[in-house]
Short mmCIF file of C-alpha atoms and ligand atoms in Angstrom, two decimals:
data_model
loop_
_atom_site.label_atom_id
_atom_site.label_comp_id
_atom_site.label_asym_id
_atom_site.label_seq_id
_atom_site.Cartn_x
_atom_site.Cartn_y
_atom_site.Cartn_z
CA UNK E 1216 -6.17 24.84 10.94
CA UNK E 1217 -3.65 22.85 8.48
CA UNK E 1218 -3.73 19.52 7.47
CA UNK E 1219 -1.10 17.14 8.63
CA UNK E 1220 0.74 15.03 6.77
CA UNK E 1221 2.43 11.64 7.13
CA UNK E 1222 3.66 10.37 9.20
CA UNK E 1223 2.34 13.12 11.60
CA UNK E 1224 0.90 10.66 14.83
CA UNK E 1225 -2.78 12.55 14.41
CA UNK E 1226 -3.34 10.57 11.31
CA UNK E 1227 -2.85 7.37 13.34
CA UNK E 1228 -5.65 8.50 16.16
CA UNK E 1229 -8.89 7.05 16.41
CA UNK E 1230 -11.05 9.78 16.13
CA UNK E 1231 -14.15 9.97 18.76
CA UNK E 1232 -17.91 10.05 18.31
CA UNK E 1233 -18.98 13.39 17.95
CA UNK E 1234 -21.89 14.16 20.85
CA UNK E 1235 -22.80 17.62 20.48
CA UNK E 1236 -22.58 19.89 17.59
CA UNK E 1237 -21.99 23.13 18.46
CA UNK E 1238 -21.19 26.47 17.16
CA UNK E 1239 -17.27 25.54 17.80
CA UNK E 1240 -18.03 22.94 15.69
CA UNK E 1241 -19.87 24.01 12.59
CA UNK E 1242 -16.62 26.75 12.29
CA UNK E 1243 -14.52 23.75 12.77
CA UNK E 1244 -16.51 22.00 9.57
CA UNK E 1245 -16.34 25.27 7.52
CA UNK E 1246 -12.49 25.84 7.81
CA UNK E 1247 -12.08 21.93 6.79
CA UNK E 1248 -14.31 22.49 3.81
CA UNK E 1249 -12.41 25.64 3.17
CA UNK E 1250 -8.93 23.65 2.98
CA UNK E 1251 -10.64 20.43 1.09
CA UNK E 1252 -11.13 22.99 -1.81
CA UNK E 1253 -8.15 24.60 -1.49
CA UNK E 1254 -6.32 21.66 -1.54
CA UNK E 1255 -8.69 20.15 -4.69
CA UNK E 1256 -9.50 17.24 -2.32
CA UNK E 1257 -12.67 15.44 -2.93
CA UNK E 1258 -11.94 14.64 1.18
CA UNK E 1259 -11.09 15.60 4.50
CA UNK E 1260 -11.30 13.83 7.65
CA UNK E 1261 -11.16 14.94 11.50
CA UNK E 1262 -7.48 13.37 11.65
CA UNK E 1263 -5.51 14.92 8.91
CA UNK E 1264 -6.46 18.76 10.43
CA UNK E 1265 -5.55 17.04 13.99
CA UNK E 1266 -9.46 17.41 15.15
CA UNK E 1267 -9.66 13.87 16.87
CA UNK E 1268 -13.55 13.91 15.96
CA UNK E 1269 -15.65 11.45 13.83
CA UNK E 1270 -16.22 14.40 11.27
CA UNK E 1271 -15.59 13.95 7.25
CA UNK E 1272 -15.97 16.97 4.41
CA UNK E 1273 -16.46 15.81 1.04
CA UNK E 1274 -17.17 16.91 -2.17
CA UNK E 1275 -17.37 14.18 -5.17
CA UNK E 1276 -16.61 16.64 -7.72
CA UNK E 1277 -13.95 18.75 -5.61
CA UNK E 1278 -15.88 21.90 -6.87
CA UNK E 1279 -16.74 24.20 -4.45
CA UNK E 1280 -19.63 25.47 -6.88
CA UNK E 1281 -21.49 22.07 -6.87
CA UNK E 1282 -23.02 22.60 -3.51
CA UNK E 1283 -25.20 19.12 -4.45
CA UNK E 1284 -21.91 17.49 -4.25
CA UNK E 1285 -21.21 18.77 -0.84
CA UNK E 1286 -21.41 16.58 2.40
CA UNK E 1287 -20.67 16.75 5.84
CA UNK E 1288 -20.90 13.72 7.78
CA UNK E 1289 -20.63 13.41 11.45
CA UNK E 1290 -20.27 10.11 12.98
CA UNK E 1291 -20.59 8.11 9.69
CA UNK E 1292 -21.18 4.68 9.59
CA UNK E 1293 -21.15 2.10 6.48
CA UNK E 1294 -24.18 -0.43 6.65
CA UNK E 1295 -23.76 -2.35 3.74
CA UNK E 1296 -20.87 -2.71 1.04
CA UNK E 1297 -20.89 -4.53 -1.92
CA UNK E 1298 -18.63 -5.46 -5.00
CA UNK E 1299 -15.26 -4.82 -5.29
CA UNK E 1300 -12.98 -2.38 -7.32
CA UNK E 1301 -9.65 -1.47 -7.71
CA UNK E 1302 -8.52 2.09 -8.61
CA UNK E 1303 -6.03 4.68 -8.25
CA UNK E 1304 -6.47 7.26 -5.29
CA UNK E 1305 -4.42 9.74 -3.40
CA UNK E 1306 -4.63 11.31 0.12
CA UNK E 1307 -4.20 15.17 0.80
CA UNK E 1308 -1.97 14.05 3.40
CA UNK E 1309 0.14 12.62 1.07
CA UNK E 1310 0.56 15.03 -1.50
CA UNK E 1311 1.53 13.60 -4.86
CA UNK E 1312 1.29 10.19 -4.25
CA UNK E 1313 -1.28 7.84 -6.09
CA UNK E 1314 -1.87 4.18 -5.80
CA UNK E 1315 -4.89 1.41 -6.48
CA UNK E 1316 -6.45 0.62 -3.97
CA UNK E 1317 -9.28 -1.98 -3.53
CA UNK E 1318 -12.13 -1.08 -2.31
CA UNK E 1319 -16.05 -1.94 -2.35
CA UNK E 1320 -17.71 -0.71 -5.36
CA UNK E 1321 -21.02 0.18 -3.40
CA UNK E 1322 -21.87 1.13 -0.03
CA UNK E 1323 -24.59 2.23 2.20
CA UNK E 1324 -23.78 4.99 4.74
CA UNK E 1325 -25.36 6.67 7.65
CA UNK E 1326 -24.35 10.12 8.57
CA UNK E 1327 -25.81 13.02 10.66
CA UNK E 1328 -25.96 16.47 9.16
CA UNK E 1329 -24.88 19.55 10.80
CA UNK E 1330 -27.98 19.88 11.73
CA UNK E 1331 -28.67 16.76 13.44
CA UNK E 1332 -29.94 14.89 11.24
CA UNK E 1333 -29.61 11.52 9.95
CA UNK E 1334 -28.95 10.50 6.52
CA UNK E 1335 -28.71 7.95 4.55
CA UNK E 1336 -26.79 7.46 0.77
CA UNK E 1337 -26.47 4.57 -1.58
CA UNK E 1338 -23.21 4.93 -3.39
CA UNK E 1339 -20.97 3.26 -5.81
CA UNK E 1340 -17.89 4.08 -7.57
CA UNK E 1341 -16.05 7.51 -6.90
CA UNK E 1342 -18.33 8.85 -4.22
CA UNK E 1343 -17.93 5.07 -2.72
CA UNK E 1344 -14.39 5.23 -2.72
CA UNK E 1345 -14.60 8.58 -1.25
CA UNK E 1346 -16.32 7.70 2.21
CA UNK E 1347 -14.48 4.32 2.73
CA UNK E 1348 -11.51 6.31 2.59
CA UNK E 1349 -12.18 9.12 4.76
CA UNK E 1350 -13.97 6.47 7.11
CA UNK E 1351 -11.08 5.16 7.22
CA UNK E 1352 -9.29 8.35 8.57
CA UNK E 1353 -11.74 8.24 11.22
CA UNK E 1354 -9.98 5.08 12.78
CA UNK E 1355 -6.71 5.80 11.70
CA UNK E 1356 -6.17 3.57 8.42
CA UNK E 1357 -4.44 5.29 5.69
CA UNK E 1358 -4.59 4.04 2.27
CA UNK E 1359 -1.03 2.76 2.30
CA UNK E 1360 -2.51 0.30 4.55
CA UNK E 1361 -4.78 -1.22 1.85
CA UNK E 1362 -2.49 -0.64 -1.02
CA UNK E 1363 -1.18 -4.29 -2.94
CA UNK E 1364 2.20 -5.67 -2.35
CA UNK E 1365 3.07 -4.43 -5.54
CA UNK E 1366 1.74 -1.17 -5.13
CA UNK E 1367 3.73 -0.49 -1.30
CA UNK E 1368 6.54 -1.27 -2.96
CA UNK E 1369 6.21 1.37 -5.72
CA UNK E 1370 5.51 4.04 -3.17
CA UNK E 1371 8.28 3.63 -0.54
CA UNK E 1372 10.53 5.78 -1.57
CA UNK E 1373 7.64 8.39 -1.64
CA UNK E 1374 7.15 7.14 1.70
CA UNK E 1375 10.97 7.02 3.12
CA UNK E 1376 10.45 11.19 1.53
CA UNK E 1377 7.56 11.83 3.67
CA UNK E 1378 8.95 10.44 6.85
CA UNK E 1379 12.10 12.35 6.32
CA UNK E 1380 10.60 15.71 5.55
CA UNK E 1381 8.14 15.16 8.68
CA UNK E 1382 11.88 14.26 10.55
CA UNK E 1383 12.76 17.59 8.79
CA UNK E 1384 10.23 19.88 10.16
CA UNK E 1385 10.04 18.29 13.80
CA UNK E 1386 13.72 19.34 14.37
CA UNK E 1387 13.21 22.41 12.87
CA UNK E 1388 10.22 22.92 15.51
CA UNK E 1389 7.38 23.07 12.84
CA UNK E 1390 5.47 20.39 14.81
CA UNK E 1391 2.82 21.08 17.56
CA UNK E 1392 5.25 19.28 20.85
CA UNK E 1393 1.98 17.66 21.70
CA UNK E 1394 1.91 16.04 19.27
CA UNK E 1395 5.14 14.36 18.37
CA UNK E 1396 5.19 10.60 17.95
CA UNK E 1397 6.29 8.79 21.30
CA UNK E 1398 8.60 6.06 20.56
CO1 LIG X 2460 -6.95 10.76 2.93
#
């Protein structure tokens, strides 16, 4: 498993509901929570390892030893939001690269567990930010999508990078075939 970066055509999927979780599954979950810390994300989302599932990692601290912090959420849905805010993020498939973005200040999500369960959380700041942008993942937003005027215009020559080091690694055969954007 590897996480895929822009402007890899995964990221732009729309991920589908998950309807059984299996054993396949909960190893699927650990190796994303595995790369999230490896990575010092505070998120991970089906998309970015290529798993076209409804399935998010997170972790508001990024600290693997705050197990409280921890979350996997399987089909996760936002209720309620609230507020706005606008702060910087970045996207661990777009290494380097941070932007504001605005965003609600508080939500209420629903989420099932790995074990089945549903749950629910009342969040604002940070761990807010956090799901809306891995929710995001789920339908295939990216946070260059929501950035300001201003603020796609700072990042596109980080962007025009991106797209030609993808271009880069396609030729060189680095990409899955199945995968490669059909234009
Ligand atoms: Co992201």
């Amino acid at each position: 498993m590897k996480i895929v970066q822009y402007p890899h055509p995964a990221l732009r999927h729309k991920a589908s509901p998950v309807t059984t979780i299996d054993k396949q599954l909960s190893v699927q979950i650990g190796q994303m929570i595995e790369l999230m810390y490896e990575n010092s994300g505070l998120g991970l989302a089906g998309p970015q390892v290529a798993l076209p599932l409804q399935v998010i990692v997170m972790n508001f601290v990024g600290d693997a030893e705050q197990k409280d912090q921890e979350f996997v959420a399987i089909n996760p849905v936002i209720v309620e939001s609230r507020g706005t805010l606008e702060e910087r993020e970045g996207c661990l498939s777009f290494p380097g690269l941070y932007q504001k973005v605005r965003r609600a200040k508080t939500v209420r999500v629903q989420a099932y567990n790995l074990k089945g369960e549903l749950y629910e959380m009342n969040v604002s700041d940070l761990p807010a930010r956090v799901w809306q942008h891995e929710i995001d993942h789920l339908n295939g937003v990216l946070f260059i999508d929501k950035m300001s005027e201003l603020g796609r215009l700072a990042s596109r020559k980080a962007i025009e990078e991106f797209i030609a080091e993808y271009e880069q690694a396609r030729k060189k055969g680095e990409i899955p075939a199945d995968l490669e954007p059909k234009l």
